[in-house]
């Protein structure tokens, strides 16, 4: 007798996302397409722009006044996309669409050269995903998959904060039910990560690396039973194997631990990705489209093992801001005022430690494309009136992820004993049972990770 009640069991439905390296060129796209072909439950596929394309588009959007340089970038864009087209069996169905989009990039880039602005930037940058989805849909079709290209802007409703728009899950669900769901019965839908549109129909983007988040939002909206994130590494590791070669793959990890990983280090997932998955309890799989047979990491609500130490993440290019109030000793309202100013300038903070008269914090790095974030000048000016402002860079964030660390005797000792030769800054411990983190100097980062990994994981 089957334990599953077939009348009420949700039919399996997978939403799969393929990142830039998984759709970098014809070979990568073909590998990714084969994964979809062999997974009949995959009905929605979201992809990124071909690797490197978003960077080129961002550069154009920032406004390049020198026509030669602009031409150079446009040519590079052409090469990437025509490189795929020339491998297709029949290029006819997509080459005209690609041409129209490339022409539009050229027109918008010329406008940006005169006067760049955030709205124009989103419009321009969205072309990466609009282009890649044309090519990828055609590759799937040529492999015999009944695929159709869908414009995600028809359902991915956001607010109008260009460059980092906030998705509206209720609207997305309603729109997806009406416009996307009916297509899923018979076809595999291919669509764009990263981009959306506001209530006026203007194109928006969710911030750099936002395709993961897009896929999670769509998975939530169509009640998917699995979300797959295909990238260029076979899931999460106990630490970056390029730094510590003894790093081990993580087969299974809880939502809470993985959220800490995504927020505090591992660049493998956009930090917001897990929010919709957790809301809807959708298990998430991360794997490599290059080596799907290697398996990957499953992220779920409950897992079989909850080890004290799970993984060690590293994120460099940290900006630490220390604010010191000289006349607020034993007074109140200093922190409130500091955070009011930060909020007013929409500055998102990662770590924070405080003393009686000072507070140190690190700036959120999600949308810098990996570079060090800076404090906007207007914010510095406002803070300057209140306190002394010191900004330090050249720092890396080391985050140790695990379970019940703050309530397990000796866990901090094991970490700090190992690192007695290093200068550790901004130690944050205890607020979450899943996370202990601190800053180190950039030149110490690798050896800190190596020594910690060796002592607590090997
Ligand atoms: N293409 C966008 C980027 O490079 C979004 C993404 O790939 O997630 O940031
Ligand atoms: Mg990405």
Tab-separated table of C-alpha atoms and ligand atoms in Angstrom:
chain	number	residue	atom	x	y	z
A	1	UNK	CA	0.000	0.000	0.000
A	2	UNK	CA	1.308	3.430	-0.861
A	3	UNK	CA	1.716	5.856	1.988
A	4	UNK	CA	1.213	8.778	-0.333
A	5	UNK	CA	-2.348	9.864	-0.847
A	6	UNK	CA	-2.343	10.271	-4.595
A	7	UNK	CA	-5.314	12.583	-4.589
A	8	UNK	CA	-3.709	15.262	-2.478
A	9	UNK	CA	0.022	14.818	-3.161
A	10	UNK	CA	1.420	17.807	-5.047
A	11	UNK	CA	2.743	16.709	-8.417
A	12	UNK	CA	6.498	17.233	-8.683
A	13	UNK	CA	7.473	20.508	-10.317
A	14	UNK	CA	11.024	21.763	-10.546
A	15	UNK	CA	12.155	25.302	-11.263
A	16	UNK	CA	15.775	25.278	-12.457
A	17	UNK	CA	18.147	28.224	-12.685
A	18	UNK	CA	21.346	28.256	-14.730
A	19	UNK	CA	23.927	30.949	-13.986
A	20	UNK	CA	26.145	32.879	-16.381
A	21	UNK	CA	28.899	30.271	-16.602
A	22	UNK	CA	26.305	27.549	-17.287
A	23	UNK	CA	25.133	29.489	-20.355
A	24	UNK	CA	28.490	31.058	-21.272
A	25	UNK	CA	28.680	29.668	-24.810
A	26	UNK	CA	27.244	26.952	-27.053
A	27	UNK	CA	29.005	24.109	-25.218
A	28	UNK	CA	27.907	25.278	-21.775
A	29	UNK	CA	24.362	25.897	-22.994
A	30	UNK	CA	24.192	22.431	-24.545
A	31	UNK	CA	25.335	20.802	-21.297
A	32	UNK	CA	22.699	22.725	-19.366
A	33	UNK	CA	20.038	21.878	-21.910
A	34	UNK	CA	20.876	18.186	-21.548
A	35	UNK	CA	20.252	18.415	-17.800
A	36	UNK	CA	16.783	19.810	-18.502
A	37	UNK	CA	16.033	17.228	-21.158
A	38	UNK	CA	16.770	14.413	-18.707
A	39	UNK	CA	14.690	15.847	-15.914
A	40	UNK	CA	11.013	15.613	-16.857
A	41	UNK	CA	9.877	17.431	-13.703
A	42	UNK	CA	11.676	20.618	-14.768
A	43	UNK	CA	8.999	22.875	-16.248
A	44	UNK	CA	10.434	26.339	-15.649
A	45	UNK	CA	14.005	27.341	-16.460
A	46	UNK	CA	15.429	30.730	-15.534
A	47	UNK	CA	18.797	31.739	-16.883
A	48	UNK	CA	21.345	34.500	-16.447
A	49	UNK	CA	23.034	36.469	-19.167
A	50	UNK	CA	25.979	34.723	-20.831
A	51	UNK	CA	29.052	34.972	-18.618
A	52	UNK	CA	30.628	38.442	-18.715
A	53	UNK	CA	27.733	40.079	-20.549
A	54	UNK	CA	26.212	41.881	-17.561
A	55	UNK	CA	29.603	43.427	-16.771
A	56	UNK	CA	29.897	44.716	-20.340
A	57	UNK	CA	26.371	46.126	-20.212
A	58	UNK	CA	26.988	47.803	-16.854
A	59	UNK	CA	30.063	49.467	-18.316
A	60	UNK	CA	28.040	50.737	-21.277
A	61	UNK	CA	25.268	51.908	-18.970
A	62	UNK	CA	27.713	53.922	-16.881
A	63	UNK	CA	28.206	56.025	-19.978
A	64	UNK	CA	31.181	55.659	-22.275
A	65	UNK	CA	31.642	58.857	-24.188
A	66	UNK	CA	34.566	57.610	-26.258
A	67	UNK	CA	32.957	56.082	-29.388
A	68	UNK	CA	35.843	53.683	-30.072
A	69	UNK	CA	35.683	52.109	-26.639
A	70	UNK	CA	31.898	51.855	-26.907
A	71	UNK	CA	32.227	50.160	-30.269
A	72	UNK	CA	34.722	47.738	-28.814
A	73	UNK	CA	32.301	46.639	-26.104
A	74	UNK	CA	29.417	46.344	-28.553
A	75	UNK	CA	31.570	44.204	-30.777
A	76	UNK	CA	32.462	41.934	-27.880
A	77	UNK	CA	28.731	41.530	-27.138
A	78	UNK	CA	28.106	40.629	-30.755
A	79	UNK	CA	30.876	38.024	-30.715
A	80	UNK	CA	29.541	36.303	-27.616
A	81	UNK	CA	26.027	35.917	-29.005
A	82	UNK	CA	26.928	35.205	-32.629
A	83	UNK	CA	29.366	32.624	-31.321
A	84	UNK	CA	26.339	30.628	-30.171
A	85	UNK	CA	24.195	31.384	-33.203
A	86	UNK	CA	26.758	29.995	-35.619
A	87	UNK	CA	26.591	26.610	-33.852
A	88	UNK	CA	22.820	26.316	-34.147
A	89	UNK	CA	21.304	23.956	-36.712
A	90	UNK	CA	18.862	26.635	-37.721
A	91	UNK	CA	19.756	30.153	-36.732
A	92	UNK	CA	16.898	31.751	-38.624
A	93	UNK	CA	14.365	31.784	-35.746
A	94	UNK	CA	16.644	33.677	-33.350
A	95	UNK	CA	19.141	35.722	-35.310
A	96	UNK	CA	16.679	38.481	-36.177
A	97	UNK	CA	15.545	38.751	-32.533
A	98	UNK	CA	19.186	38.895	-31.432
A	99	UNK	CA	19.926	41.595	-33.983
A	100	UNK	CA	17.034	43.726	-32.777
A	101	UNK	CA	18.248	43.424	-29.186
A	102	UNK	CA	21.870	44.227	-30.062
A	103	UNK	CA	20.710	47.305	-32.005
A	104	UNK	CA	18.718	48.374	-29.005
A	105	UNK	CA	21.820	47.975	-26.779
A	106	UNK	CA	23.728	50.231	-29.139
A	107	UNK	CA	21.019	52.928	-29.079
A	108	UNK	CA	20.677	52.829	-25.295
A	109	UNK	CA	24.467	52.894	-24.831
A	110	UNK	CA	24.643	56.075	-26.917
A	111	UNK	CA	21.947	57.623	-24.708
A	112	UNK	CA	23.839	56.558	-21.579
A	113	UNK	CA	26.987	58.175	-22.953
A	114	UNK	CA	25.142	61.512	-22.934
A	115	UNK	CA	23.333	61.127	-19.640
A	116	UNK	CA	23.425	57.891	-17.661
A	117	UNK	CA	20.586	57.229	-15.221
A	118	UNK	CA	19.310	54.319	-13.151
A	119	UNK	CA	16.219	53.642	-15.221
A	120	UNK	CA	18.205	53.567	-18.429
A	121	UNK	CA	20.776	51.304	-16.761
A	122	UNK	CA	18.168	48.680	-15.894
A	123	UNK	CA	16.748	48.841	-19.391
A	124	UNK	CA	20.177	48.355	-20.897
A	125	UNK	CA	21.404	45.702	-18.500
A	126	UNK	CA	18.225	43.615	-18.952
A	127	UNK	CA	19.340	42.892	-22.530
A	128	UNK	CA	21.820	40.270	-21.296
A	129	UNK	CA	19.068	37.964	-20.092
A	130	UNK	CA	16.748	38.866	-22.982
A	131	UNK	CA	19.480	37.757	-25.393
A	132	UNK	CA	20.597	34.581	-23.629
A	133	UNK	CA	17.038	33.239	-23.350
A	134	UNK	CA	16.532	33.453	-27.127
A	135	UNK	CA	19.617	31.345	-27.731
A	136	UNK	CA	18.952	28.851	-24.971
A	137	UNK	CA	15.347	28.231	-26.020
A	138	UNK	CA	16.499	27.434	-29.527
A	139	UNK	CA	19.142	25.002	-28.253
A	140	UNK	CA	16.507	23.175	-26.206
A	141	UNK	CA	14.222	22.972	-29.226
A	142	UNK	CA	17.020	21.572	-31.349
A	143	UNK	CA	17.499	18.884	-28.722
A	144	UNK	CA	13.881	17.890	-29.091
A	145	UNK	CA	12.505	19.625	-25.989
A	146	UNK	CA	9.205	21.439	-26.462
A	147	UNK	CA	10.457	24.737	-25.078
A	148	UNK	CA	8.976	28.204	-25.223
A	149	UNK	CA	10.532	31.568	-24.344
A	150	UNK	CA	8.617	33.673	-21.864
A	151	UNK	CA	9.175	37.304	-20.877
A	152	UNK	CA	9.527	37.244	-17.089
A	153	UNK	CA	8.553	40.930	-16.938
A	154	UNK	CA	4.979	39.717	-17.516
A	155	UNK	CA	4.976	38.280	-13.991
A	156	UNK	CA	8.040	39.504	-12.037
A	157	UNK	CA	6.406	42.566	-10.504
A	158	UNK	CA	8.710	44.782	-8.447
A	159	UNK	CA	8.675	48.244	-6.974
A	160	UNK	CA	10.426	51.042	-8.870
A	161	UNK	CA	13.827	51.099	-7.121
A	162	UNK	CA	15.861	50.719	-10.282
A	163	UNK	CA	19.050	48.760	-9.776
A	164	UNK	CA	17.787	46.982	-6.693
A	165	UNK	CA	14.077	46.595	-7.096
A	166	UNK	CA	12.047	44.840	-4.409
A	167	UNK	CA	9.855	42.005	-5.729
A	168	UNK	CA	6.182	41.875	-4.759
A	169	UNK	CA	5.468	38.182	-4.047
A	170	UNK	CA	1.665	38.496	-3.884
A	171	UNK	CA	1.472	40.174	-7.285
A	172	UNK	CA	3.980	37.722	-8.713
A	173	UNK	CA	1.887	34.778	-7.552
A	174	UNK	CA	-1.294	36.191	-9.086
A	175	UNK	CA	0.374	37.036	-12.375
A	176	UNK	CA	2.132	33.667	-12.527
A	177	UNK	CA	-1.117	31.815	-11.906
A	178	UNK	CA	-2.784	33.653	-14.767
A	179	UNK	CA	0.050	33.871	-17.283
A	180	UNK	CA	2.706	31.256	-16.566
A	181	UNK	CA	0.976	28.292	-14.965
A	182	UNK	CA	-1.187	27.466	-18.030
A	183	UNK	CA	1.939	27.069	-20.184
A	184	UNK	CA	3.530	24.516	-17.876
A	185	UNK	CA	1.218	21.645	-18.753
A	186	UNK	CA	2.743	21.033	-22.133
A	187	UNK	CA	5.938	22.989	-22.404
A	188	UNK	CA	9.195	23.827	-20.740
A	189	UNK	CA	9.209	27.567	-20.153
A	190	UNK	CA	12.539	29.386	-20.523
A	191	UNK	CA	12.765	32.821	-18.978
A	192	UNK	CA	15.037	35.522	-17.590
A	193	UNK	CA	16.506	35.747	-14.132
A	194	UNK	CA	17.488	39.097	-12.625
A	195	UNK	CA	14.957	41.325	-14.415
A	196	UNK	CA	11.419	42.416	-13.641
A	197	UNK	CA	9.045	45.280	-14.207
A	198	UNK	CA	7.267	47.811	-12.046
A	199	UNK	CA	3.564	48.643	-12.104
A	200	UNK	CA	4.177	51.131	-14.928
A	201	UNK	CA	5.737	48.404	-17.067
A	202	UNK	CA	9.244	49.866	-16.722
A	203	UNK	CA	12.071	47.320	-16.696
A	204	UNK	CA	13.774	46.843	-13.327
A	205	UNK	CA	16.542	44.579	-12.005
A	206	UNK	CA	16.882	42.796	-8.669
A	207	UNK	CA	20.558	43.655	-8.117
A	208	UNK	CA	23.727	41.890	-9.229
A	209	UNK	CA	23.578	38.124	-8.958
A	210	UNK	CA	19.799	38.390	-8.597
A	211	UNK	CA	18.906	35.486	-10.894
A	212	UNK	CA	18.983	33.012	-8.016
A	213	UNK	CA	16.470	35.157	-6.204
A	214	UNK	CA	14.281	35.377	-9.337
A	215	UNK	CA	14.196	31.604	-9.576
A	216	UNK	CA	13.204	31.244	-5.932
A	217	UNK	CA	10.409	33.785	-6.379
A	218	UNK	CA	9.076	31.940	-9.409
A	219	UNK	CA	9.356	28.607	-7.586
A	220	UNK	CA	7.274	30.081	-4.790
A	221	UNK	CA	4.720	31.535	-7.202
A	222	UNK	CA	4.088	28.269	-9.074
A	223	UNK	CA	4.222	26.062	-5.928
A	224	UNK	CA	7.302	24.227	-7.138
A	225	UNK	CA	8.391	21.158	-5.197
A	226	UNK	CA	12.097	21.667	-5.935
A	227	UNK	CA	14.328	24.589	-6.818
A	228	UNK	CA	17.569	23.747	-8.600
A	229	UNK	CA	20.433	26.236	-8.828
A	230	UNK	CA	22.968	25.130	-11.449
A	231	UNK	CA	26.309	26.873	-11.249
A	232	UNK	CA	30.002	26.111	-11.827
A	233	UNK	CA	30.738	24.292	-8.565
A	234	UNK	CA	29.165	21.068	-7.297
A	235	UNK	CA	27.410	22.673	-4.333
A	236	UNK	CA	28.663	24.003	-1.023
A	237	UNK	CA	31.917	22.914	0.590
A	238	UNK	CA	33.236	23.068	4.139
A	239	UNK	CA	35.321	25.907	2.750
A	240	UNK	CA	36.603	27.108	-0.606
A	241	UNK	CA	38.660	24.164	-1.959
A	242	UNK	CA	40.910	26.623	-3.792
A	243	UNK	CA	42.075	27.862	-0.392
A	244	UNK	CA	41.963	24.612	1.590
A	245	UNK	CA	42.262	21.630	-0.765
A	246	UNK	CA	41.019	19.270	1.965
A	247	UNK	CA	37.597	20.957	1.924
A	248	UNK	CA	34.759	18.441	1.767
A	249	UNK	CA	31.480	18.725	-0.127
A	250	UNK	CA	28.364	19.284	1.987
A	251	UNK	CA	25.601	16.902	0.956
A	252	UNK	CA	22.854	18.394	3.048
A	253	UNK	CA	22.474	21.607	5.040
A	254	UNK	CA	19.598	23.293	6.856
A	255	UNK	CA	17.886	26.464	5.698
A	256	UNK	CA	19.187	28.358	8.734
A	257	UNK	CA	22.803	27.369	8.205
A	258	UNK	CA	22.642	27.970	4.460
A	259	UNK	CA	21.121	31.421	5.014
A	260	UNK	CA	24.079	32.341	7.201
A	261	UNK	CA	26.431	31.026	4.508
A	262	UNK	CA	24.717	33.073	1.822
A	263	UNK	CA	24.716	36.204	3.967
A	264	UNK	CA	28.193	35.954	5.363
A	265	UNK	CA	30.488	34.595	2.792
A	266	UNK	CA	29.938	31.888	0.274
A	267	UNK	CA	29.235	33.712	-2.966
A	268	UNK	CA	27.455	30.643	-4.211
A	269	UNK	CA	23.926	31.951	-3.568
A	270	UNK	CA	22.416	35.413	-3.711
A	271	UNK	CA	21.588	36.160	-0.046
A	272	UNK	CA	17.857	36.661	-0.671
A	273	UNK	CA	17.408	33.374	-2.530
A	274	UNK	CA	16.416	31.323	0.441
A	275	UNK	CA	13.737	33.705	1.674
A	276	UNK	CA	10.989	32.531	-0.731
A	277	UNK	CA	12.195	28.918	-0.460
A	278	UNK	CA	11.867	29.049	3.325
A	279	UNK	CA	8.449	30.744	3.143
A	280	UNK	CA	7.155	27.947	0.938
A	281	UNK	CA	9.368	25.130	2.292
A	282	UNK	CA	10.857	24.327	-1.100
A	283	UNK	CA	14.006	22.172	-0.955
A	284	UNK	CA	16.873	23.744	-2.901
A	285	UNK	CA	19.542	21.813	-4.780
A	286	UNK	CA	22.850	23.380	-5.851
A	287	UNK	CA	24.958	21.583	-8.420
A	288	UNK	CA	27.448	22.072	-11.219
A	289	UNK	CA	26.139	22.061	-14.771
A	290	UNK	CA	29.633	21.047	-15.861
A	291	UNK	CA	29.666	17.934	-13.721
A	292	UNK	CA	26.061	17.089	-12.847
A	293	UNK	CA	27.103	13.508	-12.024
A	294	UNK	CA	29.090	14.859	-9.040
A	295	UNK	CA	25.856	15.580	-7.196
A	296	UNK	CA	25.622	18.685	-5.058
A	297	UNK	CA	24.161	20.193	-1.914
A	298	UNK	CA	20.560	19.917	-0.728
A	299	UNK	CA	19.246	22.731	1.426
A	300	UNK	CA	16.136	21.840	3.427
A	301	UNK	CA	14.176	22.675	6.528
A	302	UNK	CA	15.331	19.644	8.481
A	303	UNK	CA	18.439	17.595	7.907
A	304	UNK	CA	19.819	14.422	9.430
A	305	UNK	CA	22.906	15.940	10.982
A	306	UNK	CA	23.465	19.222	12.774
A	307	UNK	CA	27.226	19.350	13.419
A	308	UNK	CA	28.671	22.008	15.732
A	309	UNK	CA	30.863	23.300	12.889
A	310	UNK	CA	29.546	23.037	9.339
A	311	UNK	CA	31.525	25.379	7.124
A	312	UNK	CA	33.912	28.244	6.950
A	313	UNK	CA	33.213	31.128	4.594
A	314	UNK	CA	35.391	33.995	3.473
A	315	UNK	CA	34.375	37.291	1.942
A	316	UNK	CA	36.961	39.945	1.184
A	317	UNK	CA	36.662	43.605	0.185
A	318	UNK	CA	35.016	44.536	3.456
A	319	UNK	CA	34.508	48.146	4.425
A	320	UNK	CA	34.549	48.756	8.167
A	321	UNK	CA	33.178	52.014	9.494
A	322	UNK	CA	33.893	53.053	13.067
A	323	UNK	CA	31.806	55.849	14.517
A	324	UNK	CA	32.988	57.384	17.746
A	325	UNK	CA	30.932	59.752	19.810
A	326	UNK	CA	33.081	61.899	22.032
A	327	UNK	CA	30.384	63.574	24.034
A	328	UNK	CA	27.770	60.854	24.321
A	329	UNK	CA	29.282	58.977	27.264
A	330	UNK	CA	26.358	57.584	29.262
A	331	UNK	CA	23.946	59.476	27.088
A	332	UNK	CA	21.232	57.890	25.013
A	333	UNK	CA	20.153	58.058	21.419
A	334	UNK	CA	23.566	57.821	19.745
A	335	UNK	CA	22.956	54.469	18.067
A	336	UNK	CA	19.408	55.469	17.192
A	337	UNK	CA	20.711	58.576	15.469
A	338	UNK	CA	23.461	56.644	13.647
A	339	UNK	CA	20.987	54.110	12.306
A	340	UNK	CA	18.489	56.778	11.386
A	341	UNK	CA	21.130	58.352	9.153
A	342	UNK	CA	22.117	54.993	7.667
A	343	UNK	CA	18.475	54.154	6.968
A	344	UNK	CA	17.862	57.543	5.402
A	345	UNK	CA	20.669	56.856	2.944
A	346	UNK	CA	19.478	53.266	2.391
A	347	UNK	CA	22.742	51.850	3.724
A	348	UNK	CA	22.516	48.203	4.638
A	349	UNK	CA	24.794	46.987	7.407
A	350	UNK	CA	26.255	43.480	7.825
A	351	UNK	CA	28.199	43.173	11.066
A	352	UNK	CA	28.067	45.406	14.088
A	353	UNK	CA	29.896	45.636	17.400
A	354	UNK	CA	29.577	48.390	19.970
A	355	UNK	CA	31.253	49.888	23.000
A	356	UNK	CA	30.046	52.651	25.288
A	357	UNK	CA	31.121	55.454	22.974
A	358	UNK	CA	31.674	53.846	19.612
A	359	UNK	CA	30.159	51.494	17.110
A	360	UNK	CA	31.885	49.592	14.317
A	361	UNK	CA	29.987	48.209	11.393
A	362	UNK	CA	30.615	46.693	7.996
A	363	UNK	CA	28.739	47.735	4.892
A	364	UNK	CA	26.631	45.279	2.937
A	365	UNK	CA	28.433	44.198	-0.193
A	366	UNK	CA	25.656	42.429	-2.085
A	367	UNK	CA	25.381	44.890	-4.932
A	368	UNK	CA	28.940	45.972	-5.472
A	369	UNK	CA	29.660	43.113	-7.866
A	370	UNK	CA	32.351	41.938	-5.420
A	371	UNK	CA	34.150	45.249	-4.865
A	372	UNK	CA	34.403	47.149	-1.598
A	373	UNK	CA	31.310	49.218	-0.792
A	374	UNK	CA	31.732	52.910	0.026
A	375	UNK	CA	29.771	55.248	2.261
A	376	UNK	CA	27.903	57.782	0.147
A	377	UNK	CA	29.271	61.286	0.642
A	378	UNK	CA	25.976	62.660	1.889
A	379	UNK	CA	25.921	59.997	4.607
A	380	UNK	CA	29.495	60.844	5.665
A	381	UNK	CA	28.512	64.483	5.896
A	382	UNK	CA	25.518	63.717	8.099
A	383	UNK	CA	27.518	61.345	10.320
A	384	UNK	CA	30.371	63.835	10.604
A	385	UNK	CA	28.056	66.239	12.402
A	386	UNK	CA	27.341	63.591	15.020
A	387	UNK	CA	30.615	61.763	15.594
A	388	UNK	CA	34.061	60.913	14.290
A	389	UNK	CA	33.949	58.700	11.191
A	390	UNK	CA	36.812	56.291	10.419
A	391	UNK	CA	36.681	54.080	7.367
A	392	UNK	CA	38.991	51.083	6.896
A	393	UNK	CA	39.327	48.747	3.952
A	394	UNK	CA	41.587	45.836	3.036
A	395	UNK	CA	39.703	43.548	5.416
A	396	UNK	CA	38.130	40.117	4.969
A	397	UNK	CA	35.184	38.614	6.791
A	398	UNK	CA	35.656	35.090	8.119
A	399	UNK	CA	32.411	33.352	9.074
A	400	UNK	CA	32.163	30.031	10.823
A	401	UNK	CA	28.763	28.427	10.302
A	402	UNK	CA	27.382	25.659	12.479
A	403	UNK	CA	24.798	24.702	15.069
A	404	UNK	CA	24.313	25.685	18.699
A	405	UNK	CA	27.715	27.327	18.723
A	406	UNK	CA	26.689	29.976	21.227
A	407	UNK	CA	25.382	27.399	23.708
A	408	UNK	CA	28.154	24.817	23.361
A	409	UNK	CA	30.989	25.072	25.870
A	410	UNK	CA	34.411	25.476	24.372
A	411	UNK	CA	33.350	26.178	20.800
A	412	UNK	CA	34.761	29.714	20.785
A	413	UNK	CA	37.921	28.513	22.530
A	414	UNK	CA	38.611	26.025	19.748
A	415	UNK	CA	38.381	28.800	17.224
A	416	UNK	CA	40.378	31.456	19.010
A	417	UNK	CA	43.133	29.126	20.270
A	418	UNK	CA	43.882	28.248	16.694
A	419	UNK	CA	44.197	31.896	15.747
A	420	UNK	CA	46.320	33.280	18.547
A	421	UNK	CA	48.858	34.657	16.073
A	422	UNK	CA	46.364	36.832	14.234
A	423	UNK	CA	44.762	40.147	14.859
A	424	UNK	CA	40.992	39.557	14.857
A	425	UNK	CA	38.633	42.537	14.549
A	426	UNK	CA	34.929	43.008	15.110
A	427	UNK	CA	34.217	39.603	16.590
A	428	UNK	CA	30.491	38.827	16.360
A	429	UNK	CA	29.330	35.869	18.372
A	430	UNK	CA	26.191	34.830	20.163
A	431	UNK	CA	23.429	36.646	18.316
A	432	UNK	CA	22.859	33.611	16.126
A	433	UNK	CA	23.498	30.022	17.246
A	434	UNK	CA	24.617	29.343	13.675
A	435	UNK	CA	27.327	31.915	13.181
A	436	UNK	CA	30.593	33.209	14.600
A	437	UNK	CA	32.423	35.780	12.542
A	438	UNK	CA	35.188	38.355	12.579
A	439	UNK	CA	37.397	40.447	10.319
A	440	UNK	CA	41.047	39.836	9.518
A	441	UNK	CA	43.556	41.709	7.395
A	442	UNK	CA	43.424	40.755	3.738
A	443	UNK	CA	46.978	39.388	3.786
A	444	UNK	CA	46.094	37.036	6.678
A	445	UNK	CA	42.833	35.722	5.219
A	446	UNK	CA	44.079	32.638	3.405
A	447	UNK	CA	46.176	31.328	6.257
A	448	UNK	CA	43.409	32.019	8.783
A	449	UNK	CA	41.028	29.904	6.693
A	450	UNK	CA	43.648	27.190	6.165
A	451	UNK	CA	44.573	26.931	9.837
A	452	UNK	CA	40.984	27.030	11.070
A	453	UNK	CA	39.875	24.465	8.518
A	454	UNK	CA	42.707	22.167	9.431
A	455	UNK	CA	41.969	22.411	13.134
A	456	UNK	CA	38.233	22.004	13.134
A	457	UNK	CA	37.321	20.153	9.943
A	458	UNK	CA	40.227	17.904	9.014
B	1	LIG	N1	23.332	38.568	-14.936
B	1	LIG	C1	23.200	39.181	-13.658
B	1	LIG	C2	24.563	39.431	-13.035
B	1	LIG	O1	25.578	39.076	-13.603
B	1	LIG	C3	22.332	38.410	-12.728
B	1	LIG	C4	22.809	37.017	-12.396
B	1	LIG	O2	23.567	36.434	-13.128
B	1	LIG	O3	22.389	36.499	-11.376
B	1	LIG	O4	24.626	39.996	-11.984
B	2	LIG	MG1	25.086	34.323	-10.078
